[in-house]
Amino acid sequence: NLTIMSTKIIYLDNQATTAVDPRVVEKMLPIFTEHYGNAASRNHSFGWAAEELVDIAREHIGDLIQADSSEIIFTSGATEANNLAIIGAARQNRQNGNHIITLKTEHKAVLDTCESLEKEGFSVSYLDVQKDGIIDLDKLESAIKSETILISIMHGNNEIGVIQPVAKIGKLCKSKGILFHVDAAQSVGKISINVDEMGIDLLSISAHKMYGPKGIGCLYVRRKNPRVQLKAIIFGGGHERGLRSGTLPVPLIVGFGEACRICQESMIEESAKITELRNRFLNGLNDRLDNISVNGSMEHRLPGNLNLTFNSTNGESMIMGLTDIAFSTGSACTSATIAPSYVLKAIGLSDKQAYSSVRFGIGRFNTGEEIDYTVKRISETVKRLRGVAKS
């Protein structure tokens, strides 16, 4: 029945994943049946053609973050990239120290990876954020010790959309000689990133958050000033400069590259359009409903993200009452659990407020009509739920 329903459902969960852009699909299709060579096959034209396609994609990805294409290491997504960056850097630099700094609001792919390193004897500081979700740079600086080897802080938060002052953190890391890893799964392709200007040594990207296919991502690994070395966590064949063995999924890589090329071409106007839709959405809700609050800084926020608390309403009840609109109560990676969002708790929300909060993700394919319809439906549903709550 989903095929019939999906034409009517409005998709507003673009932080969880995005639809693959039709232009990306078009680029990928011939790779499955015509240019299906193994990019590591050096003895014939099928392998050479595949390698060339991979090189072109690497260029597009590098261009988007102002990096050299040789600094792009393909992975299965940002989760694996985070694992490779954090575990790889920690093990490689163990002789220099055993201390890592991160935030309590990071994605589980960072938090769980750090926890696994604690079992290996590493020490991790999980820092608080301020009420707006942004780190206090003085607190970050005072958390640094002589044995600190890595700081891992995400660029744009997957739940509350807050953008951290990455360039300032990068500058601090550089001045102390500490490696700086950034999980940029939510921000790449939506806001401008320059790895040199921002002082980033390691950067994780996922294609499916930017209108590319699932199952492919990459880790940017700086090659000079400083040359970053990592210990591999996957072995066999020595692909990707020995950092990530395994046959390259050429169709996915080509799609990833094309998604980056499109983002680079349209980022400025697309971000403006999405920000406008987001503001239209928030203003529409504020006109019809009271007692709504925005979670996280509005000033430093990803264009498409709105995380809202509808006081005196339950988020799950809203989702059940709005089956014609796809949105979520938080991170797609933790939505199987019923505990309140740890990100919302970290910015000071009570359990009750956290359970009353939902996340909307506006993306490339959303329209003004969809936003207006969603405002109308949410207003009706929240009023009904609040009426039930009062009675």
Tab-separated table of C-alpha atoms in Angstrom:
chain	number	residue	atom	x	y	z
A	1	ASN	CA	0.000	0.000	0.000
A	2	LEU	CA	2.988	2.297	0.578
A	3	THR	CA	3.407	2.955	-3.150
A	4	ILE	CA	-0.098	4.395	-3.302
A	5	MET	CA	0.337	6.325	-0.067
A	6	SER	CA	3.801	7.717	-0.816
A	7	THR	CA	2.426	10.013	-3.511
A	8	LYS	CA	0.376	11.745	-0.827
A	9	ILE	CA	2.832	11.783	2.069
A	10	ILE	CA	4.836	14.979	2.536
A	11	TYR	CA	8.434	14.133	3.378
A	12	LEU	CA	9.919	16.411	6.040
A	13	ASP	CA	12.615	14.155	7.472
A	14	ASN	CA	15.558	15.221	5.333
A	15	GLN	CA	17.984	14.965	8.256
A	16	ALA	CA	17.340	11.207	8.408
A	17	THR	CA	17.920	10.750	4.687
A	18	THR	CA	17.191	12.454	1.378
A	19	ALA	CA	15.685	11.260	-1.881
A	20	VAL	CA	18.342	10.503	-4.476
A	21	ASP	CA	18.306	13.304	-7.025
A	22	PRO	CA	17.107	12.000	-10.436
A	23	ARG	CA	20.255	13.493	-12.031
A	24	VAL	CA	22.324	11.331	-9.674
A	25	VAL	CA	20.358	8.185	-10.569
A	26	GLU	CA	20.845	8.939	-14.266
A	27	LYS	CA	24.630	9.133	-13.794
A	28	MET	CA	24.696	5.875	-11.815
A	29	LEU	CA	22.582	3.617	-14.035
A	30	PRO	CA	25.086	2.907	-16.861
A	31	ILE	CA	27.740	1.934	-14.298
A	32	PHE	CA	25.751	-1.143	-13.248
A	33	THR	CA	25.522	-2.654	-16.739
A	34	GLU	CA	28.099	-0.983	-19.016
A	35	HIS	CA	31.064	0.333	-16.990
A	36	TYR	CA	30.980	-2.433	-14.400
A	37	GLY	CA	34.741	-3.011	-14.095
A	38	ASN	CA	36.597	-3.262	-10.798
A	39	ALA	CA	38.477	0.011	-10.262
A	40	ALA	CA	41.420	-2.039	-8.919
A	41	SER	CA	41.660	-4.149	-12.118
A	42	ARG	CA	44.713	-2.685	-13.835
A	43	ASN	CA	44.919	-5.117	-16.776
A	44	HIS	CA	42.039	-4.084	-19.044
A	45	SER	CA	39.872	-1.223	-20.232
A	46	PHE	CA	36.944	-2.098	-17.904
A	47	GLY	CA	39.153	-1.521	-14.866
A	48	TRP	CA	40.723	1.634	-16.328
A	49	ALA	CA	37.296	3.113	-17.131
A	50	ALA	CA	36.059	2.368	-13.586
A	51	GLU	CA	39.167	3.939	-12.069
A	52	GLU	CA	38.689	7.048	-14.187
A	53	LEU	CA	35.063	7.388	-13.036
A	54	VAL	CA	36.200	7.064	-9.403
A	55	ASP	CA	38.857	9.743	-9.955
A	56	ILE	CA	36.279	12.165	-11.394
A	57	ALA	CA	33.986	11.580	-8.389
A	58	ARG	CA	36.900	12.115	-6.001
A	59	GLU	CA	37.554	15.476	-7.691
A	60	HIS	CA	33.910	16.574	-7.252
A	61	ILE	CA	33.946	15.613	-3.569
A	62	GLY	CA	37.297	17.321	-2.969
A	63	ASP	CA	36.116	20.482	-4.740
A	64	LEU	CA	33.071	20.743	-2.484
A	65	ILE	CA	35.191	20.911	0.688
A	66	GLN	CA	38.233	22.631	-0.923
A	67	ALA	CA	40.419	19.534	-0.506
A	68	ASP	CA	42.720	17.664	-2.870
A	69	SER	CA	41.096	14.582	-4.413
A	70	SER	CA	43.948	12.397	-3.058
A	71	GLU	CA	42.743	13.240	0.480
A	72	ILE	CA	39.355	11.530	-0.036
A	73	ILE	CA	39.100	7.981	1.377
A	74	PHE	CA	35.870	6.165	0.457
A	75	THR	CA	33.883	4.431	3.228
A	76	SER	CA	30.397	2.942	3.526
A	77	GLY	CA	29.095	6.196	5.054
A	78	ALA	CA	29.722	8.736	7.805
A	79	THR	CA	29.405	6.143	10.595
A	80	GLU	CA	32.350	4.192	9.226
A	81	ALA	CA	34.222	7.427	8.468
A	82	ASN	CA	33.759	8.522	12.105
A	83	ASN	CA	35.014	5.147	13.316
A	84	LEU	CA	38.065	5.253	11.051
A	85	ALA	CA	38.881	8.862	11.999
A	86	ILE	CA	38.540	8.459	15.772
A	87	ILE	CA	39.854	4.908	16.279
A	88	GLY	CA	42.471	5.311	13.533
A	89	ALA	CA	43.816	8.592	14.946
A	90	ALA	CA	43.698	7.439	18.573
A	91	ARG	CA	45.614	4.203	17.947
A	92	GLN	CA	48.115	5.867	15.603
A	93	ASN	CA	48.946	8.624	18.117
A	94	ARG	CA	48.836	6.617	21.313
A	95	GLN	CA	52.508	7.284	22.029
A	96	ASN	CA	51.705	11.030	22.195
A	97	GLY	CA	48.813	10.750	24.641
A	98	ASN	CA	45.504	9.022	25.340
A	99	HIS	CA	43.011	11.874	25.794
A	100	ILE	CA	40.122	12.687	23.431
A	101	ILE	CA	37.589	15.525	23.690
A	102	THR	CA	34.075	15.481	22.232
A	103	LEU	CA	30.591	16.854	22.995
A	104	LYS	CA	27.620	15.257	24.747
A	105	THR	CA	25.464	16.223	21.735
A	106	GLU	CA	27.496	14.307	19.119
A	107	HIS	CA	25.975	11.609	16.928
A	108	LYS	CA	26.047	8.085	18.387
A	109	ALA	CA	28.602	7.146	15.702
A	110	VAL	CA	31.044	9.411	17.567
A	111	LEU	CA	29.889	8.808	21.157
A	112	ASP	CA	29.796	5.006	20.879
A	113	THR	CA	33.180	4.983	19.111
A	114	CYS	CA	34.686	7.058	21.920
A	115	GLU	CA	33.151	4.717	24.497
A	116	SER	CA	34.743	1.728	22.763
A	117	LEU	CA	38.139	3.471	22.988
A	118	GLU	CA	37.665	3.972	26.729
A	119	LYS	CA	37.690	0.162	26.999
A	120	GLU	CA	41.130	0.252	25.310
A	121	GLY	CA	42.447	2.611	27.989
A	122	PHE	CA	41.823	5.948	26.315
A	123	SER	CA	40.364	8.787	28.382
A	124	VAL	CA	37.464	10.795	26.899
A	125	SER	CA	36.016	14.131	28.043
A	126	TYR	CA	32.363	14.580	26.993
A	127	LEU	CA	31.752	18.322	27.222
A	128	ASP	CA	28.459	20.080	27.918
A	129	VAL	CA	27.056	22.590	25.444
A	130	GLN	CA	25.307	25.864	26.246
A	131	LYS	CA	21.519	26.234	26.213
A	132	ASP	CA	21.576	27.136	22.504
A	133	GLY	CA	23.471	23.918	21.745
A	134	ILE	CA	26.769	25.651	20.980
A	135	ILE	CA	30.026	24.857	22.711
A	136	ASP	CA	31.663	27.342	25.076
A	137	LEU	CA	35.156	27.758	23.551
A	138	ASP	CA	36.698	28.686	26.912
A	139	LYS	CA	35.426	25.409	28.398
A	140	LEU	CA	36.862	23.530	25.418
A	141	GLU	CA	40.242	25.179	25.888
A	142	SER	CA	40.308	24.451	29.603
A	143	ALA	CA	39.487	20.758	28.922
A	144	ILE	CA	42.684	20.356	26.873
A	145	LYS	CA	45.502	18.476	28.627
A	146	SER	CA	49.104	17.762	27.614
A	147	GLU	CA	47.987	14.234	26.622
A	148	THR	CA	45.071	15.393	24.403
A	149	ILE	CA	45.574	13.918	20.918
A	150	LEU	CA	42.185	14.409	19.236
A	151	ILE	CA	39.150	16.691	19.379
A	152	SER	CA	36.007	15.467	17.576
A	153	ILE	CA	33.153	17.942	17.156
A	154	MET	CA	30.339	17.815	14.584
A	155	HIS	CA	29.666	20.722	12.254
A	156	GLY	CA	25.846	20.694	12.092
A	157	ASN	CA	23.831	18.754	14.662
A	158	ASN	CA	21.548	16.034	13.252
A	159	GLU	CA	18.757	16.699	15.773
A	160	ILE	CA	18.739	20.416	16.501
A	161	GLY	CA	20.588	21.658	13.401
A	162	VAL	CA	22.961	23.842	15.419
A	163	ILE	CA	26.216	24.806	13.688
A	164	GLN	CA	29.346	24.748	15.846
A	165	PRO	CA	32.100	27.410	15.432
A	166	VAL	CA	34.315	24.922	13.593
A	167	ALA	CA	36.876	27.456	12.271
A	168	LYS	CA	37.520	28.770	15.816
A	169	ILE	CA	37.859	25.216	17.159
A	170	GLY	CA	40.222	24.382	14.279
A	171	LYS	CA	42.386	27.381	15.128
A	172	LEU	CA	42.552	26.301	18.769
A	173	CYS	CA	43.510	22.726	17.774
A	174	LYS	CA	46.233	24.006	15.435
A	175	SER	CA	47.719	26.230	18.159
A	176	LYS	CA	47.962	23.195	20.473
A	177	GLY	CA	49.069	20.636	17.868
A	178	ILE	CA	45.926	18.516	18.366
A	179	LEU	CA	44.182	16.644	15.541
A	180	PHE	CA	40.708	17.944	14.729
A	181	HIS	CA	37.967	15.633	13.404
A	182	VAL	CA	34.615	16.971	12.190
A	183	ASP	CA	31.487	14.913	11.529
A	184	ALA	CA	30.003	16.932	8.662
A	185	ALA	CA	27.321	14.460	7.558
A	186	GLN	CA	24.555	17.052	7.984
A	187	SER	CA	26.377	20.138	6.734
A	188	VAL	CA	28.303	19.164	3.588
A	189	GLY	CA	26.498	20.410	0.499
A	190	LYS	CA	24.250	22.695	2.548
A	191	ILE	CA	26.705	25.229	3.940
A	192	SER	CA	30.165	26.181	2.751
A	193	ILE	CA	33.146	24.164	4.043
A	194	ASN	CA	36.822	24.864	3.469
A	195	VAL	CA	38.979	22.316	5.297
A	196	ASP	CA	42.104	24.522	5.181
A	197	GLU	CA	40.446	27.720	6.376
A	198	MET	CA	38.620	25.778	9.104
A	199	GLY	CA	41.731	23.916	10.263
A	200	ILE	CA	40.082	20.509	9.831
A	201	ASP	CA	42.328	17.415	9.722
A	202	LEU	CA	39.650	14.731	9.335
A	203	LEU	CA	36.109	15.212	7.984
A	204	SER	CA	33.312	12.626	7.668
A	205	ILE	CA	30.716	12.801	4.866
A	206	SER	CA	27.703	10.668	3.916
A	207	ALA	CA	26.178	10.763	0.422
A	208	HIS	CA	22.602	9.943	1.440
A	209	LYS	CA	22.277	13.150	3.478
A	210	MET	CA	22.891	15.211	0.308
A	211	TYR	CA	20.681	13.590	-2.358
A	212	GLY	CA	23.163	10.817	-3.149
A	213	PRO	CA	22.840	7.043	-2.663
A	214	LYS	CA	22.962	5.180	0.665
A	215	GLY	CA	25.947	2.986	1.472
A	216	ILE	CA	28.687	5.389	0.431
A	217	GLY	CA	30.565	8.153	2.228
A	218	CYS	CA	34.115	9.261	2.743
A	219	LEU	CA	36.691	10.495	5.178
A	220	TYR	CA	38.825	13.474	4.252
A	221	VAL	CA	42.337	12.829	5.593
A	222	ARG	CA	44.724	15.821	5.494
A	223	ARG	CA	47.950	15.090	3.606
A	224	LYS	CA	50.029	18.128	4.537
A	225	ASN	CA	50.406	20.664	7.373
A	226	PRO	CA	50.221	18.218	9.132
A	227	ARG	CA	50.252	14.932	7.216
A	228	VAL	CA	47.667	12.911	9.139
A	229	GLN	CA	48.317	9.211	9.612
A	230	LEU	CA	45.729	6.696	10.757
A	231	LYS	CA	45.708	3.043	11.701
A	232	ALA	CA	43.340	1.118	9.413
A	233	ILE	CA	40.357	-0.671	10.979
A	234	ILE	CA	39.403	-2.763	7.893
A	235	PHE	CA	42.032	-4.973	6.250
A	236	GLY	CA	42.553	-6.855	2.982
A	237	GLY	CA	43.945	-5.640	-0.324
A	238	GLY	CA	45.221	-2.250	0.763
A	239	HIS	CA	42.722	-0.141	-1.205
A	240	GLU	CA	42.313	3.586	-0.481
A	241	ARG	CA	45.962	4.251	0.479
A	242	GLY	CA	45.822	1.183	2.738
A	243	LEU	CA	43.248	2.903	4.959
A	244	ARG	CA	40.105	1.122	3.781
A	245	SER	CA	40.332	-2.196	2.005
A	246	GLY	CA	37.475	-3.518	-0.110
A	247	THR	CA	36.342	-3.321	-3.724
A	248	LEU	CA	35.126	0.170	-4.481
A	249	PRO	CA	31.353	0.403	-5.197
A	250	VAL	CA	31.809	2.398	-8.422
A	251	PRO	CA	28.080	3.103	-9.080
A	252	LEU	CA	27.657	4.522	-5.563
A	253	ILE	CA	30.873	6.547	-5.839
A	254	VAL	CA	29.770	8.025	-9.176
A	255	GLY	CA	26.423	8.960	-7.575
A	256	PHE	CA	28.205	10.484	-4.579
A	257	GLY	CA	30.429	12.561	-6.867
A	258	GLU	CA	27.490	13.804	-8.917
A	259	ALA	CA	25.540	14.692	-5.749
A	260	CYS	CA	28.522	16.805	-4.637
A	261	ARG	CA	28.809	18.464	-8.039
A	262	ILE	CA	25.105	19.447	-7.961
A	263	CYS	CA	25.388	20.737	-4.369
A	264	GLN	CA	28.373	22.871	-5.246
A	265	GLU	CA	26.568	24.331	-8.259
A	266	SER	CA	23.303	25.138	-6.451
A	267	MET	CA	24.218	25.472	-2.757
A	268	ILE	CA	23.819	29.237	-2.372
A	269	GLU	CA	20.383	29.558	-3.992
A	270	GLU	CA	19.165	26.241	-2.609
A	271	SER	CA	20.105	27.164	0.975
A	272	ALA	CA	18.328	30.502	0.556
A	273	LYS	CA	15.194	28.770	-0.763
A	274	ILE	CA	15.192	26.174	2.033
A	275	THR	CA	15.785	28.830	4.721
A	276	GLU	CA	12.831	30.783	3.325
A	277	LEU	CA	10.612	27.672	3.506
A	278	ARG	CA	11.776	27.000	7.058
A	279	ASN	CA	10.920	30.557	8.134
A	280	ARG	CA	7.542	30.343	6.383
A	281	PHE	CA	6.906	27.130	8.305
A	282	LEU	CA	7.878	28.563	11.703
A	283	ASN	CA	5.991	31.838	11.166
A	284	GLY	CA	2.905	29.904	10.034
A	285	LEU	CA	2.948	27.762	13.186
A	286	ASN	CA	3.553	30.767	15.452
A	287	ASP	CA	0.581	32.566	13.854
A	288	ARG	CA	-1.762	29.660	14.655
A	289	LEU	CA	-0.376	28.171	17.871
A	290	ASP	CA	1.058	29.422	21.138
A	291	ASN	CA	3.428	27.675	23.506
A	292	ILE	CA	5.929	26.476	20.865
A	293	SER	CA	9.660	26.863	21.342
A	294	VAL	CA	12.609	26.314	19.016
A	295	ASN	CA	15.383	24.050	20.319
A	296	GLY	CA	18.885	25.291	19.612
A	297	SER	CA	20.245	28.513	18.172
A	298	MET	CA	18.171	30.032	15.350
A	299	GLU	CA	21.107	32.185	14.281
A	300	HIS	CA	23.632	29.355	13.864
A	301	ARG	CA	21.482	26.658	12.254
A	302	LEU	CA	21.396	24.446	9.187
A	303	PRO	CA	18.968	25.825	6.574
A	304	GLY	CA	16.433	22.966	6.626
A	305	ASN	CA	16.299	22.072	10.307
A	306	LEU	CA	13.570	22.937	12.799
A	307	ASN	CA	13.410	21.169	16.133
A	308	LEU	CA	10.329	22.363	18.015
A	309	THR	CA	8.775	21.740	21.411
A	310	PHE	CA	4.964	21.778	21.283
A	311	ASN	CA	4.302	22.185	25.003
A	312	SER	CA	1.309	20.247	26.427
A	313	THR	CA	1.522	17.821	23.483
A	314	ASN	CA	3.294	14.496	23.017
A	315	GLY	CA	5.608	14.132	20.002
A	316	GLU	CA	4.675	10.499	19.380
A	317	SER	CA	0.963	11.396	19.472
A	318	MET	CA	1.610	14.128	16.886
A	319	ILE	CA	3.350	11.646	14.597
A	320	MET	CA	0.487	9.157	14.972
A	321	GLY	CA	-2.045	11.896	14.236
A	322	LEU	CA	-0.199	13.131	11.132
A	323	THR	CA	0.301	10.032	9.000
A	324	ASP	CA	0.238	12.127	5.818
A	325	ILE	CA	3.447	13.927	6.884
A	326	ALA	CA	6.816	12.223	7.489
A	327	PHE	CA	8.810	13.792	10.330
A	328	SER	CA	10.447	12.437	13.480
A	329	THR	CA	10.999	12.793	17.193
A	330	GLY	CA	14.780	12.932	16.757
A	331	SER	CA	17.695	11.066	15.262
A	332	ALA	CA	16.824	8.231	12.885
A	333	CYS	CA	19.688	6.252	14.408
A	334	THR	CA	18.158	6.338	17.894
A	335	SER	CA	14.440	6.344	17.078
A	336	ALA	CA	14.162	2.662	18.095
A	337	THR	CA	14.612	3.721	21.713
A	338	ILE	CA	11.924	5.409	23.769
A	339	ALA	CA	14.227	7.345	26.106
A	340	PRO	CA	14.052	11.133	25.731
A	341	SER	CA	16.570	12.589	23.275
A	342	TYR	CA	19.986	12.949	24.906
A	343	VAL	CA	20.656	15.989	22.688
A	344	LEU	CA	17.576	17.809	23.992
A	345	LYS	CA	18.443	16.817	27.562
A	346	ALA	CA	21.958	18.227	27.017
A	347	ILE	CA	20.541	21.670	26.147
A	348	GLY	CA	18.490	21.684	29.348
A	349	LEU	CA	15.054	20.353	28.362
A	350	SER	CA	13.102	18.329	30.916
A	351	ASP	CA	11.942	14.799	30.013
A	352	LYS	CA	8.441	16.173	29.482
A	353	GLN	CA	9.669	18.895	27.114
A	354	ALA	CA	11.865	16.412	25.239
A	355	TYR	CA	8.893	14.078	24.727
A	356	SER	CA	6.928	17.074	23.390
A	357	SER	CA	9.592	17.845	20.775
A	358	VAL	CA	9.721	16.916	17.109
A	359	ARG	CA	12.182	17.471	14.275
A	360	PHE	CA	11.363	18.701	10.788
A	361	GLY	CA	13.857	18.495	7.955
A	362	ILE	CA	13.100	20.596	4.879
A	363	GLY	CA	14.970	19.702	1.706
A	364	ARG	CA	15.565	20.268	-1.996
A	365	PHE	CA	12.265	18.793	-3.185
A	366	ASN	CA	9.887	20.450	-0.721
A	367	THR	CA	7.507	23.158	-1.936
A	368	GLY	CA	5.720	26.149	-0.440
A	369	GLU	CA	2.367	24.360	-0.897
A	370	GLU	CA	3.630	21.414	1.161
A	371	ILE	CA	4.796	23.746	3.928
A	372	ASP	CA	1.444	25.576	4.047
A	373	TYR	CA	-0.469	22.289	4.124
A	374	THR	CA	1.799	20.980	6.922
A	375	VAL	CA	1.287	24.140	8.993
A	376	LYS	CA	-2.478	23.732	8.667
A	377	ARG	CA	-2.419	20.020	9.586
A	378	ILE	CA	-0.057	20.453	12.540
A	379	SER	CA	-2.080	23.364	13.935
A	380	GLU	CA	-5.295	21.316	13.797
A	381	THR	CA	-3.643	18.249	15.327
A	382	VAL	CA	-1.895	20.106	18.151
A	383	LYS	CA	-5.098	21.975	19.060
A	384	ARG	CA	-6.983	18.676	19.121
A	385	LEU	CA	-4.313	16.946	21.248
A	386	ARG	CA	-4.120	19.869	23.668
A	387	GLY	CA	-7.918	19.825	23.932
A	388	VAL	CA	-7.806	16.142	24.792
A	389	ALA	CA	-4.998	16.774	27.296
A	390	LYS	CA	-7.076	19.444	29.068
A	391	SER	CA	-10.335	17.478	29.202
